[in-house]
PDB file of C-alpha atoms in Angstrom:
ATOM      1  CA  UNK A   1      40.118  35.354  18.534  1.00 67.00           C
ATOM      2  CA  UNK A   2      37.519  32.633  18.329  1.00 72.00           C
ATOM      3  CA  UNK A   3      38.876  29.225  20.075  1.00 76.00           C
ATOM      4  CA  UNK A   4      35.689  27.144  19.553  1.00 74.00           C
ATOM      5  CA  UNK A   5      35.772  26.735  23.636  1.00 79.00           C
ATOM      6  CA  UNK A   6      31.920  27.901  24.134  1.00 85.00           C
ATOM      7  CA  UNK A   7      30.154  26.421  26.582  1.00 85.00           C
ATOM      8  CA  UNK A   8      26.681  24.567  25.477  1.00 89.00           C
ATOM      9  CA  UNK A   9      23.275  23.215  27.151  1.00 87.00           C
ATOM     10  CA  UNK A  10      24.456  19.480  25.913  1.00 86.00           C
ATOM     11  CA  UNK A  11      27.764  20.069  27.249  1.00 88.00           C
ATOM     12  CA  UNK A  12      26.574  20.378  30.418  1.00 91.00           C
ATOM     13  CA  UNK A  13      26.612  17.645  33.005  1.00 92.00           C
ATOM     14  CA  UNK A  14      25.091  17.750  36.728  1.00 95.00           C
ATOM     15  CA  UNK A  15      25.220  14.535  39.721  1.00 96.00           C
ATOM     16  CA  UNK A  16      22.488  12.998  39.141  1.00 94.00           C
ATOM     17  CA  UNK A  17      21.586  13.989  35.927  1.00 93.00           C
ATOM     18  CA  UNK A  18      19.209  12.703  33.510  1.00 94.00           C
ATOM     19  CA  UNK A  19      18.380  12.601  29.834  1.00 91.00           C
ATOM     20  CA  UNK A  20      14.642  12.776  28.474  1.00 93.00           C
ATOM     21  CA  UNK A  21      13.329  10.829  25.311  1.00 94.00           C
ATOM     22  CA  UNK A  22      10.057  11.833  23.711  1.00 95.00           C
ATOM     23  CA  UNK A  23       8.050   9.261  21.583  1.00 95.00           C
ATOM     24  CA  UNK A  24       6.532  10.906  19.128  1.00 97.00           C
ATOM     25  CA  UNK A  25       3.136  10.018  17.117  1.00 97.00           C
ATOM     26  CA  UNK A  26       3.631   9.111  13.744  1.00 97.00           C
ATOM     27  CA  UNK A  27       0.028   9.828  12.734  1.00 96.00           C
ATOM     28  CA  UNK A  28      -1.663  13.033  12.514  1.00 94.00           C
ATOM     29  CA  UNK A  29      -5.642  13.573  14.030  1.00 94.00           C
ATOM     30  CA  UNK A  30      -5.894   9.919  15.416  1.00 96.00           C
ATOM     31  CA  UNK A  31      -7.671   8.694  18.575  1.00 96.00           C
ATOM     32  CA  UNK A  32      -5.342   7.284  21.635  1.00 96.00           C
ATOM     33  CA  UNK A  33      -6.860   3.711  22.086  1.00 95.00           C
ATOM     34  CA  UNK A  34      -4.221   3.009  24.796  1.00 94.00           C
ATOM     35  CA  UNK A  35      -0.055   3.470  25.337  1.00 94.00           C
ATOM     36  CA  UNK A  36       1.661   0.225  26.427  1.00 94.00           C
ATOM     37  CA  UNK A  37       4.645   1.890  28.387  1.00 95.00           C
ATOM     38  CA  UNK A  38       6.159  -1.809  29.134  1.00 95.00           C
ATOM     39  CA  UNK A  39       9.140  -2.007  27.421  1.00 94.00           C
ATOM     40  CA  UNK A  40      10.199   1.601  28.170  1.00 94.00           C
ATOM     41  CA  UNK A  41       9.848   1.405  31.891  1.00 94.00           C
ATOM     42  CA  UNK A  42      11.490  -2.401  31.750  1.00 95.00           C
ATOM     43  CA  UNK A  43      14.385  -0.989  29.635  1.00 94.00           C
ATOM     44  CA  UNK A  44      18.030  -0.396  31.328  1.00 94.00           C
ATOM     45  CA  UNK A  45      18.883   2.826  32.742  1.00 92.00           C
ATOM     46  CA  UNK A  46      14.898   4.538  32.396  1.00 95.00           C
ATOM     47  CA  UNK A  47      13.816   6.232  35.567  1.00 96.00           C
ATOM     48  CA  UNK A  48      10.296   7.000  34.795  1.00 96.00           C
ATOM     49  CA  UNK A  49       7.951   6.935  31.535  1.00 97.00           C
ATOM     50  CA  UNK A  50       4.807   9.224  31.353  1.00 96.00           C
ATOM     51  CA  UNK A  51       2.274   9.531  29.137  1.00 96.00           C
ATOM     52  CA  UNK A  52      -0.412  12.150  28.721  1.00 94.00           C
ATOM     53  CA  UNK A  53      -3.246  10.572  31.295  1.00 92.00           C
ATOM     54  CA  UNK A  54      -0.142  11.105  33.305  1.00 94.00           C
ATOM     55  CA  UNK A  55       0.398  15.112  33.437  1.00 92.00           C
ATOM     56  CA  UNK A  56      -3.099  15.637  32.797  1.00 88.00           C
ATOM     57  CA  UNK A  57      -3.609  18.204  35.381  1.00 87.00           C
ATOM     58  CA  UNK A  58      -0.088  18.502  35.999  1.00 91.00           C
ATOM     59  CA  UNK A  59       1.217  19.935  33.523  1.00 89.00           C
ATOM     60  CA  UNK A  60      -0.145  23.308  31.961  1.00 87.00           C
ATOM     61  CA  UNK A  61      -1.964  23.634  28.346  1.00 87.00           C
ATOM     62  CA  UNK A  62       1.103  25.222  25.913  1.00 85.00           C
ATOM     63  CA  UNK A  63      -0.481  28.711  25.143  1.00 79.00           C
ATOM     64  CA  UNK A  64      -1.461  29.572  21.539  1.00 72.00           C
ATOM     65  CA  UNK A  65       1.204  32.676  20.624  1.00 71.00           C
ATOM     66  CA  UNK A  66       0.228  32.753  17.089  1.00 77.00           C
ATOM     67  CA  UNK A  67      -3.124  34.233  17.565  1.00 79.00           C
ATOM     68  CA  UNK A  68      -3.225  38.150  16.834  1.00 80.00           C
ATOM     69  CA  UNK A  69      -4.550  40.002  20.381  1.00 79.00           C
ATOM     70  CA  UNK A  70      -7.534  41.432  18.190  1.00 86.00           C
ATOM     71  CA  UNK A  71      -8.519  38.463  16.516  1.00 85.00           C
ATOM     72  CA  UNK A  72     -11.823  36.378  17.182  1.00 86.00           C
ATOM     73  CA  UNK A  73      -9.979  33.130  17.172  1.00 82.00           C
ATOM     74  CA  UNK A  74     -10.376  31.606  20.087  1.00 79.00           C
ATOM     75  CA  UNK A  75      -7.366  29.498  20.928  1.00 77.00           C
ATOM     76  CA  UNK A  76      -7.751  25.721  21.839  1.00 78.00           C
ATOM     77  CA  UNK A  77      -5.859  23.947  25.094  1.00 75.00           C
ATOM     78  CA  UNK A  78      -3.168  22.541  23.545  1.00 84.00           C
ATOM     79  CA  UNK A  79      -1.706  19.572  26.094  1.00 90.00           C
ATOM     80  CA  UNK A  80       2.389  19.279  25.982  1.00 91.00           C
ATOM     81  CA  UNK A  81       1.797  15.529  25.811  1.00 95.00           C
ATOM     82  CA  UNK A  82      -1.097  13.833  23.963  1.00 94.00           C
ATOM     83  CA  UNK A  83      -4.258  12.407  26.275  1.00 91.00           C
ATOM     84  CA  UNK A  84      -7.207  11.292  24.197  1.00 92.00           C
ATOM     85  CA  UNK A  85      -6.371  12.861  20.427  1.00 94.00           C
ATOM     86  CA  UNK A  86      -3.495  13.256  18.137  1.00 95.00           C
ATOM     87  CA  UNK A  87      -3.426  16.421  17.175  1.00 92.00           C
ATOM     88  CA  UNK A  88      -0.358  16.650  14.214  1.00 94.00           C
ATOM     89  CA  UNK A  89       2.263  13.753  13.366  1.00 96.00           C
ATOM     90  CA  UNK A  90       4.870  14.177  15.905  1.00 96.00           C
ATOM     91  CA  UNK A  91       2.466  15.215  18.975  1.00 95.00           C
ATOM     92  CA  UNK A  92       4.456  14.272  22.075  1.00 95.00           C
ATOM     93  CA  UNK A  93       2.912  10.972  23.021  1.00 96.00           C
ATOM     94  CA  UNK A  94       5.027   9.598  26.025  1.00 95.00           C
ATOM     95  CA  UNK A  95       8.163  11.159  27.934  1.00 93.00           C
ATOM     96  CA  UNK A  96      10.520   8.325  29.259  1.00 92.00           C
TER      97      UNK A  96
END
């Protein structure tokens, strides 16, 4: 019998728990001048904002899994959150 009473990720709710927003770009291959995080660190109830100059370093290149394993392409680092370059509209640009 199916009650509907499954268990998801969202449902789910620690101590000290917190929820993650990502500002996305709404441009596609354009050049980061600069990311003004003042209003997202000044508004209520946000822990922490980062931006890409941020994890630089930190966090790891997202791997390329597209590419055959015989091919010649050569795959490109691909940061999880923007640094210098847009890549595609919607390119993770700050995580608050």
């Amino acid at each position: 019998m199916i009650t509907g009473g499954a268990t998801y990720t969202d449902d789910v709710q620690l101590p000290g728990m917190l929820y993650a927003a990502i500002l996305r770009s709404p441009h596609a291959h354009a050049k980061i001048n600069s990311i003004d995080t003042t209003a997202a660190n000044s508004s209520p109830g946000v822990v922490a904002v980062f931006t890409g100059s941020d994890t630089n370093g930190v966090l790891s290149p997202i791997p390329c899994a597209w590419i055959p394993p015989d091919s010649d392409v050569k795959a490109v680092a691909h940061p999880a959150i923007a640094t210098d370059v847009v890549r595609y509209q919607g390119m993770p640009l700050q995580l608050s």
